[in-house]
JSON list of N, CA and C in Angstrom, two decimals:
[
{"chain": "B", "resi": 150, "resn": "MET", "atom": "N", "xyz": [0.85, -1.18, 0.00]},
{"chain": "B", "resi": 150, "resn": "MET", "atom": "CA", "xyz": [0.00, 0.00, 0.00]},
{"chain": "B", "resi": 150, "resn": "MET", "atom": "C", "xyz": [0.89, 1.24, 0.00]},
{"chain": "B", "resi": 151, "resn": "GLY", "atom": "N", "xyz": [0.86, 1.97, -1.09]},
{"chain": "B", "resi": 151, "resn": "GLY", "atom": "CA", "xyz": [1.66, 3.18, -1.20]},
{"chain": "B", "resi": 151, "resn": "GLY", "atom": "C", "xyz": [0.89, 4.41, -0.76]},
{"chain": "B", "resi": 152, "resn": "LEU", "atom": "N", "xyz": [1.55, 5.54, -0.81]},
{"chain": "B", "resi": 152, "resn": "LEU", "atom": "CA", "xyz": [0.90, 6.79, -0.41]},
{"chain": "B", "resi": 152, "resn": "LEU", "atom": "C", "xyz": [-0.28, 7.16, -1.28]},
{"chain": "B", "resi": 153, "resn": "PRO", "atom": "N", "xyz": [-0.21, 6.98, -2.60]},
{"chain": "B", "resi": 153, "resn": "PRO", "atom": "CA", "xyz": [-1.40, 7.33, -3.39]},
{"chain": "B", "resi": 153, "resn": "PRO", "atom": "C", "xyz": [-2.64, 6.52, -2.99]},
{"chain": "B", "resi": 154, "resn": "GLN", "atom": "N", "xyz": [-2.46, 5.23, -2.72]},
{"chain": "B", "resi": 154, "resn": "GLN", "atom": "CA", "xyz": [-3.59, 4.42, -2.30]},
{"chain": "B", "resi": 154, "resn": "GLN", "atom": "C", "xyz": [-4.10, 4.86, -0.93]},
{"chain": "B", "resi": 155, "resn": "PHE", "atom": "N", "xyz": [-3.18, 5.23, -0.06]},
{"chain": "B", "resi": 155, "resn": "PHE", "atom": "CA", "xyz": [-3.58, 5.70, 1.27]},
{"chain": "B", "resi": 155, "resn": "PHE", "atom": "C", "xyz": [-4.39, 6.98, 1.17]},
{"chain": "B", "resi": 156, "resn": "PHE", "atom": "N", "xyz": [-3.92, 7.92, 0.33]},
{"chain": "B", "resi": 156, "resn": "PHE", "atom": "CA", "xyz": [-4.63, 9.19, 0.18]},
{"chain": "B", "resi": 156, "resn": "PHE", "atom": "C", "xyz": [-5.99, 8.99, -0.49]},
{"chain": "B", "resi": 157, "resn": "LEU", "atom": "N", "xyz": [-6.09, 8.02, -1.39]},
{"chain": "B", "resi": 157, "resn": "LEU", "atom": "CA", "xyz": [-7.39, 7.73, -2.00]},
{"chain": "B", "resi": 157, "resn": "LEU", "atom": "C", "xyz": [-8.33, 7.06, -1.01]},
{"chain": "B", "resi": 158, "resn": "GLY", "atom": "N", "xyz": [-7.77, 6.24, -0.11]},
{"chain": "B", "resi": 158, "resn": "GLY", "atom": "CA", "xyz": [-8.61, 5.57, 0.87]},
{"chain": "B", "resi": 158, "resn": "GLY", "atom": "C", "xyz": [-9.04, 6.48, 2.00]},
{"chain": "B", "resi": 159, "resn": "VAL", "atom": "N", "xyz": [-8.19, 7.43, 2.37]},
{"chain": "B", "resi": 159, "resn": "VAL", "atom": "CA", "xyz": [-8.49, 8.36, 3.47]},
{"chain": "B", "resi": 159, "resn": "VAL", "atom": "C", "xyz": [-8.27, 9.77, 2.93]},
{"chain": "B", "resi": 160, "resn": "PRO", "atom": "N", "xyz": [-9.25, 10.34, 2.24]},
{"chain": "B", "resi": 160, "resn": "PRO", "atom": "CA", "xyz": [-9.06, 11.63, 1.56]},
{"chain": "B", "resi": 160, "resn": "PRO", "atom": "C", "xyz": [-8.70, 12.78, 2.50]},
{"chain": "B", "resi": 161, "resn": "ILE", "atom": "N", "xyz": [-9.16, 12.75, 3.73]},
{"chain": "B", "resi": 161, "resn": "ILE", "atom": "CA", "xyz": [-8.86, 13.85, 4.66]},
{"chain": "B", "resi": 161, "resn": "ILE", "atom": "C", "xyz": [-7.37, 13.89, 5.01]},
{"chain": "B", "resi": 162, "resn": "SER", "atom": "N", "xyz": [-6.68, 12.76, 4.88]},
{"chain": "B", "resi": 162, "resn": "SER", "atom": "CA", "xyz": [-5.26, 12.71, 5.21]},
{"chain": "B", "resi": 162, "resn": "SER", "atom": "C", "xyz": [-4.44, 13.60, 4.28]},
{"chain": "B", "resi": 163, "resn": "TYR", "atom": "N", "xyz": [-4.83, 13.67, 3.02]},
{"chain": "B", "resi": 163, "resn": "TYR", "atom": "CA", "xyz": [-4.12, 14.54, 2.08]},
{"chain": "B", "resi": 163, "resn": "TYR", "atom": "C", "xyz": [-4.23, 16.00, 2.50]},
{"chain": "B", "resi": 164, "resn": "ASP", "atom": "N", "xyz": [-5.42, 16.42, 2.89]},
{"chain": "B", "resi": 164, "resn": "ASP", "atom": "CA", "xyz": [-5.61, 17.79, 3.33]},
{"chain": "B", "resi": 164, "resn": "ASP", "atom": "C", "xyz": [-4.83, 18.09, 4.60]},
{"chain": "B", "resi": 165, "resn": "VAL", "atom": "N", "xyz": [-4.78, 17.12, 5.51]},
{"chain": "B", "resi": 165, "resn": "VAL", "atom": "CA", "xyz": [-4.03, 17.32, 6.76]},
{"chain": "B", "resi": 165, "resn": "VAL", "atom": "C", "xyz": [-2.54, 17.48, 6.46]},
{"chain": "B", "resi": 166, "resn": "ILE", "atom": "N", "xyz": [-1.99, 16.61, 5.62]},
{"chain": "B", "resi": 166, "resn": "ILE", "atom": "CA", "xyz": [-0.57, 16.70, 5.27]},
{"chain": "B", "resi": 166, "resn": "ILE", "atom": "C", "xyz": [-0.28, 18.00, 4.54]},
{"chain": "B", "resi": 167, "resn": "ARG", "atom": "N", "xyz": [-1.17, 18.40, 3.66]},
{"chain": "B", "resi": 167, "resn": "ARG", "atom": "CA", "xyz": [-0.98, 19.64, 2.89]},
{"chain": "B", "resi": 167, "resn": "ARG", "atom": "C", "xyz": [-0.99, 20.85, 3.81]},
{"chain": "B", "resi": 168, "resn": "ARG", "atom": "N", "xyz": [-1.90, 20.89, 4.75]},
{"chain": "B", "resi": 168, "resn": "ARG", "atom": "CA", "xyz": [-1.98, 22.03, 5.67]},
{"chain": "B", "resi": 168, "resn": "ARG", "atom": "C", "xyz": [-0.81, 22.06, 6.64]},
{"chain": "B", "resi": 169, "resn": "LEU", "atom": "N", "xyz": [-0.37, 20.89, 7.09]},
{"chain": "B", "resi": 169, "resn": "LEU", "atom": "CA", "xyz": [0.81, 20.85, 7.96]},
{"chain": "B", "resi": 169, "resn": "LEU", "atom": "C", "xyz": [2.05, 21.32, 7.21]},
{"chain": "B", "resi": 170, "resn": "GLY", "atom": "N", "xyz": [2.17, 20.96, 5.94]},
{"chain": "B", "resi": 170, "resn": "GLY", "atom": "CA", "xyz": [3.29, 21.43, 5.13]},
{"chain": "B", "resi": 170, "resn": "GLY", "atom": "C", "xyz": [3.27, 22.94, 4.96]},
{"chain": "B", "resi": 171, "resn": "GLY", "atom": "N", "xyz": [2.10, 23.49, 4.73]},
{"chain": "B", "resi": 171, "resn": "GLY", "atom": "CA", "xyz": [1.98, 24.95, 4.62]},
{"chain": "B", "resi": 171, "resn": "GLY", "atom": "C", "xyz": [2.32, 25.66, 5.91]},
{"chain": "B", "resi": 172, "resn": "ALA", "atom": "N", "xyz": [1.87, 25.10, 7.03]},
{"chain": "B", "resi": 172, "resn": "ALA", "atom": "CA", "xyz": [2.19, 25.69, 8.33]},
{"chain": "B", "resi": 172, "resn": "ALA", "atom": "C", "xyz": [3.69, 25.63, 8.61]},
{"chain": "B", "resi": 173, "resn": "TYR", "atom": "N", "xyz": [4.32, 24.55, 8.20]},
{"chain": "B", "resi": 173, "resn": "TYR", "atom": "CA", "xyz": [5.77, 24.43, 8.39]},
{"chain": "B", "resi": 173, "resn": "TYR", "atom": "C", "xyz": [6.53, 25.45, 7.54]},
{"chain": "B", "resi": 174, "resn": "LEU", "atom": "N", "xyz": [6.07, 25.68, 6.31]},
{"chain": "B", "resi": 174, "resn": "LEU", "atom": "CA", "xyz": [6.71, 26.69, 5.48]},
{"chain": "B", "resi": 174, "resn": "LEU", "atom": "C", "xyz": [6.55, 28.09, 6.07]},
{"chain": "B", "resi": 175, "resn": "LEU", "atom": "N", "xyz": [5.38, 28.38, 6.64]},
{"chain": "B", "resi": 175, "resn": "LEU", "atom": "CA", "xyz": [5.19, 29.67, 7.31]},
{"chain": "B", "resi": 175, "resn": "LEU", "atom": "C", "xyz": [6.09, 29.81, 8.52]},
{"chain": "B", "resi": 176, "resn": "TYR", "atom": "N", "xyz": [6.26, 28.73, 9.26]},
{"chain": "B", "resi": 176, "resn": "TYR", "atom": "CA", "xyz": [7.16, 28.72, 10.42]},
{"chain": "B", "resi": 176, "resn": "TYR", "atom": "C", "xyz": [8.60, 29.01, 9.99]},
{"chain": "B", "resi": 177, "resn": "LEU", "atom": "N", "xyz": [9.04, 28.37, 8.91]},
{"chain": "B", "resi": 177, "resn": "LEU", "atom": "CA", "xyz": [10.40, 28.62, 8.42]},
{"chain": "B", "resi": 177, "resn": "LEU", "atom": "C", "xyz": [10.56, 30.06, 7.94]},
{"chain": "B", "resi": 178, "resn": "ALA", "atom": "N", "xyz": [9.55, 30.58, 7.25]},
{"chain": "B", "resi": 178, "resn": "ALA", "atom": "CA", "xyz": [9.61, 31.97, 6.79]},
{"chain": "B", "resi": 178, "resn": "ALA", "atom": "C", "xyz": [9.65, 32.93, 7.96]},
{"chain": "B", "resi": 179, "resn": "TRP", "atom": "N", "xyz": [8.87, 32.67, 8.98]},
{"chain": "B", "resi": 179, "resn": "TRP", "atom": "CA", "xyz": [8.87, 33.54, 10.16]},
{"chain": "B", "resi": 179, "resn": "TRP", "atom": "C", "xyz": [10.25, 33.53, 10.82]},
{"chain": "B", "resi": 180, "resn": "GLY", "atom": "N", "xyz": [10.86, 32.37, 10.93]},
{"chain": "B", "resi": 180, "resn": "GLY", "atom": "CA", "xyz": [12.19, 32.28, 11.54]},
{"chain": "B", "resi": 180, "resn": "GLY", "atom": "C", "xyz": [13.24, 33.01, 10.72]},
{"chain": "B", "resi": 181, "resn": "ALA", "atom": "N", "xyz": [13.13, 32.94, 9.40]},
{"chain": "B", "resi": 181, "resn": "ALA", "atom": "CA", "xyz": [14.11, 33.60, 8.54]},
{"chain": "B", "resi": 181, "resn": "ALA", "atom": "C", "xyz": [13.93, 35.12, 8.56]},
{"chain": "B", "resi": 182, "resn": "LEU", "atom": "N", "xyz": [12.68, 35.58, 8.60]},
{"chain": "B", "resi": 182, "resn": "LEU", "atom": "CA", "xyz": [12.43, 37.02, 8.53]},
{"chain": "B", "resi": 182, "resn": "LEU", "atom": "C", "xyz": [12.53, 37.71, 9.89]},
{"chain": "B", "resi": 183, "resn": "SER", "atom": "N", "xyz": [12.29, 36.98, 10.97]},
{"chain": "B", "resi": 183, "resn": "SER", "atom": "CA", "xyz": [12.33, 37.62, 12.28]},
{"chain": "B", "resi": 183, "resn": "SER", "atom": "C", "xyz": [13.76, 37.77, 12.80]},
{"chain": "B", "resi": 184, "resn": "GLY", "atom": "N", "xyz": [14.71, 37.07, 12.20]},
{"chain": "B", "resi": 184, "resn": "GLY", "atom": "CA", "xyz": [16.10, 37.21, 12.61]},
{"chain": "B", "resi": 184, "resn": "GLY", "atom": "C", "xyz": [16.43, 36.46, 13.88]},
{"chain": "B", "resi": 185, "resn": "GLY", "atom": "N", "xyz": [15.57, 35.56, 14.29]},
{"chain": "B", "resi": 185, "resn": "GLY", "atom": "CA", "xyz": [15.82, 34.82, 15.52]},
{"chain": "B", "resi": 185, "resn": "GLY", "atom": "C", "xyz": [17.05, 33.94, 15.44]},
{"chain": "B", "resi": 186, "resn": "ARG", "atom": "N", "xyz": [17.21, 33.25, 14.34]},
{"chain": "B", "resi": 186, "resn": "ARG", "atom": "CA", "xyz": [18.34, 32.34, 14.19]},
{"chain": "B", "resi": 186, "resn": "ARG", "atom": "C", "xyz": [19.44, 32.92, 13.32]},
{"chain": "B", "resi": 187, "resn": "GLN", "atom": "N", "xyz": [19.22, 34.09, 12.75]},
{"chain": "B", "resi": 187, "resn": "GLN", "atom": "CA", "xyz": [20.20, 34.72, 11.87]},
{"chain": "B", "resi": 187, "resn": "GLN", "atom": "C", "xyz": [20.60, 33.77, 10.74]},
{"chain": "B", "resi": 188, "resn": "ALA", "atom": "N", "xyz": [19.62, 33.34, 9.98]},
{"chain": "B", "resi": 188, "resn": "ALA", "atom": "CA", "xyz": [19.82, 32.32, 8.95]},
{"chain": "B", "resi": 188, "resn": "ALA", "atom": "C", "xyz": [20.77, 32.78, 7.85]},
{"chain": "B", "resi": 189, "resn": "PHE", "atom": "N", "xyz": [20.82, 34.09, 7.57]},
{"chain": "B", "resi": 189, "resn": "PHE", "atom": "CA", "xyz": [21.61, 34.56, 6.44]},
{"chain": "B", "resi": 189, "resn": "PHE", "atom": "C", "xyz": [22.84, 35.36, 6.87]},
{"chain": "B", "resi": 190, "resn": "SER", "atom": "N", "xyz": [23.24, 35.26, 8.13]},
{"chain": "B", "resi": 190, "resn": "SER", "atom": "CA", "xyz": [24.40, 36.03, 8.57]},
{"chain": "B", "resi": 190, "resn": "SER", "atom": "C", "xyz": [25.68, 35.23, 8.33]},
{"chain": "B", "resi": 191, "resn": "ALA", "atom": "N", "xyz": [26.76, 35.94, 8.08]},
{"chain": "B", "resi": 191, "resn": "ALA", "atom": "CA", "xyz": [28.05, 35.30, 7.87]},
{"chain": "B", "resi": 191, "resn": "ALA", "atom": "C", "xyz": [28.68, 34.91, 9.20]},
{"chain": "B", "resi": 192, "resn": "GLN", "atom": "N", "xyz": [29.37, 33.80, 9.19]},
{"chain": "B", "resi": 192, "resn": "GLN", "atom": "CA", "xyz": [30.05, 33.37, 10.41]},
{"chain": "B", "resi": 192, "resn": "GLN", "atom": "C", "xyz": [31.43, 34.00, 10.44]},
{"chain": "B", "resi": 193, "resn": "THR", "atom": "N", "xyz": [31.85, 34.34, 11.64]},
{"chain": "B", "resi": 193, "resn": "THR", "atom": "CA", "xyz": [33.18, 34.91, 11.80]},
{"chain": "B", "resi": 193, "resn": "THR", "atom": "C", "xyz": [34.08, 33.89, 12.47]},
{"chain": "B", "resi": 194, "resn": "GLY", "atom": "N", "xyz": [35.36, 34.04, 12.28]},
{"chain": "B", "resi": 194, "resn": "GLY", "atom": "CA", "xyz": [36.31, 33.11, 12.87]},
{"chain": "B", "resi": 194, "resn": "GLY", "atom": "C", "xyz": [37.22, 32.53, 11.80]},
{"chain": "B", "resi": 195, "resn": "THR", "atom": "N", "xyz": [38.06, 31.63, 12.22]},
{"chain": "B", "resi": 195, "resn": "THR", "atom": "CA", "xyz": [38.99, 31.00, 11.29]},
{"chain": "B", "resi": 195, "resn": "THR", "atom": "C", "xyz": [38.54, 29.59, 10.97]},
{"chain": "B", "resi": 196, "resn": "ILE", "atom": "N", "xyz": [38.95, 29.14, 9.81]},
{"chain": "B", "resi": 196, "resn": "ILE", "atom": "CA", "xyz": [38.64, 27.79, 9.38]},
{"chain": "B", "resi": 196, "resn": "ILE", "atom": "C", "xyz": [39.93, 26.99, 9.40]},
{"chain": "B", "resi": 197, "resn": "SER", "atom": "N", "xyz": [39.92, 25.89, 10.09]},
{"chain": "B", "resi": 197, "resn": "SER", "atom": "CA", "xyz": [41.10, 25.03, 10.17]},
{"chain": "B", "resi": 197, "resn": "SER", "atom": "C", "xyz": [41.07, 24.02, 9.03]},
{"chain": "B", "resi": 198, "resn": "CYS", "atom": "N", "xyz": [42.19, 23.89, 8.36]},
{"chain": "B", "resi": 198, "resn": "CYS", "atom": "CA", "xyz": [42.27, 22.95, 7.23]},
{"chain": "B", "resi": 198, "resn": "CYS", "atom": "C", "xyz": [42.99, 21.67, 7.62]},
{"chain": "B", "resi": 199, "resn": "GLY", "atom": "N", "xyz": [43.23, 21.45, 8.87]},
{"chain": "B", "resi": 199, "resn": "GLY", "atom": "CA", "xyz": [43.87, 20.23, 9.32]},
{"chain": "B", "resi": 199, "resn": "GLY", "atom": "C", "xyz": [45.38, 20.27, 9.11]},
{"chain": "B", "resi": 200, "resn": "ASP", "atom": "N", "xyz": [45.94, 19.23, 8.54]},
{"chain": "B", "resi": 200, "resn": "ASP", "atom": "CA", "xyz": [47.40, 19.11, 8.36]},
{"chain": "B", "resi": 200, "resn": "ASP", "atom": "C", "xyz": [47.86, 19.56, 6.99]},
{"chain": "B", "resi": 201, "resn": "VAL", "atom": "N", "xyz": [47.34, 20.62, 6.48]},
{"chain": "B", "resi": 201, "resn": "VAL", "atom": "CA", "xyz": [47.72, 21.09, 5.15]},
{"chain": "B", "resi": 201, "resn": "VAL", "atom": "C", "xyz": [48.96, 21.94, 5.25]}
]
């Protein structure tokens, strides 16, 4: 039983998954735009290359 058969058997499940996906995308957008995690900021410091 694959996902298409599951979604055809339980139609409400597709809507639930779709709405949860949309809510997750809004959550990610909020985090990126609010600056809470500083998703687009450059990191400072040195990078070690090991035994080069």
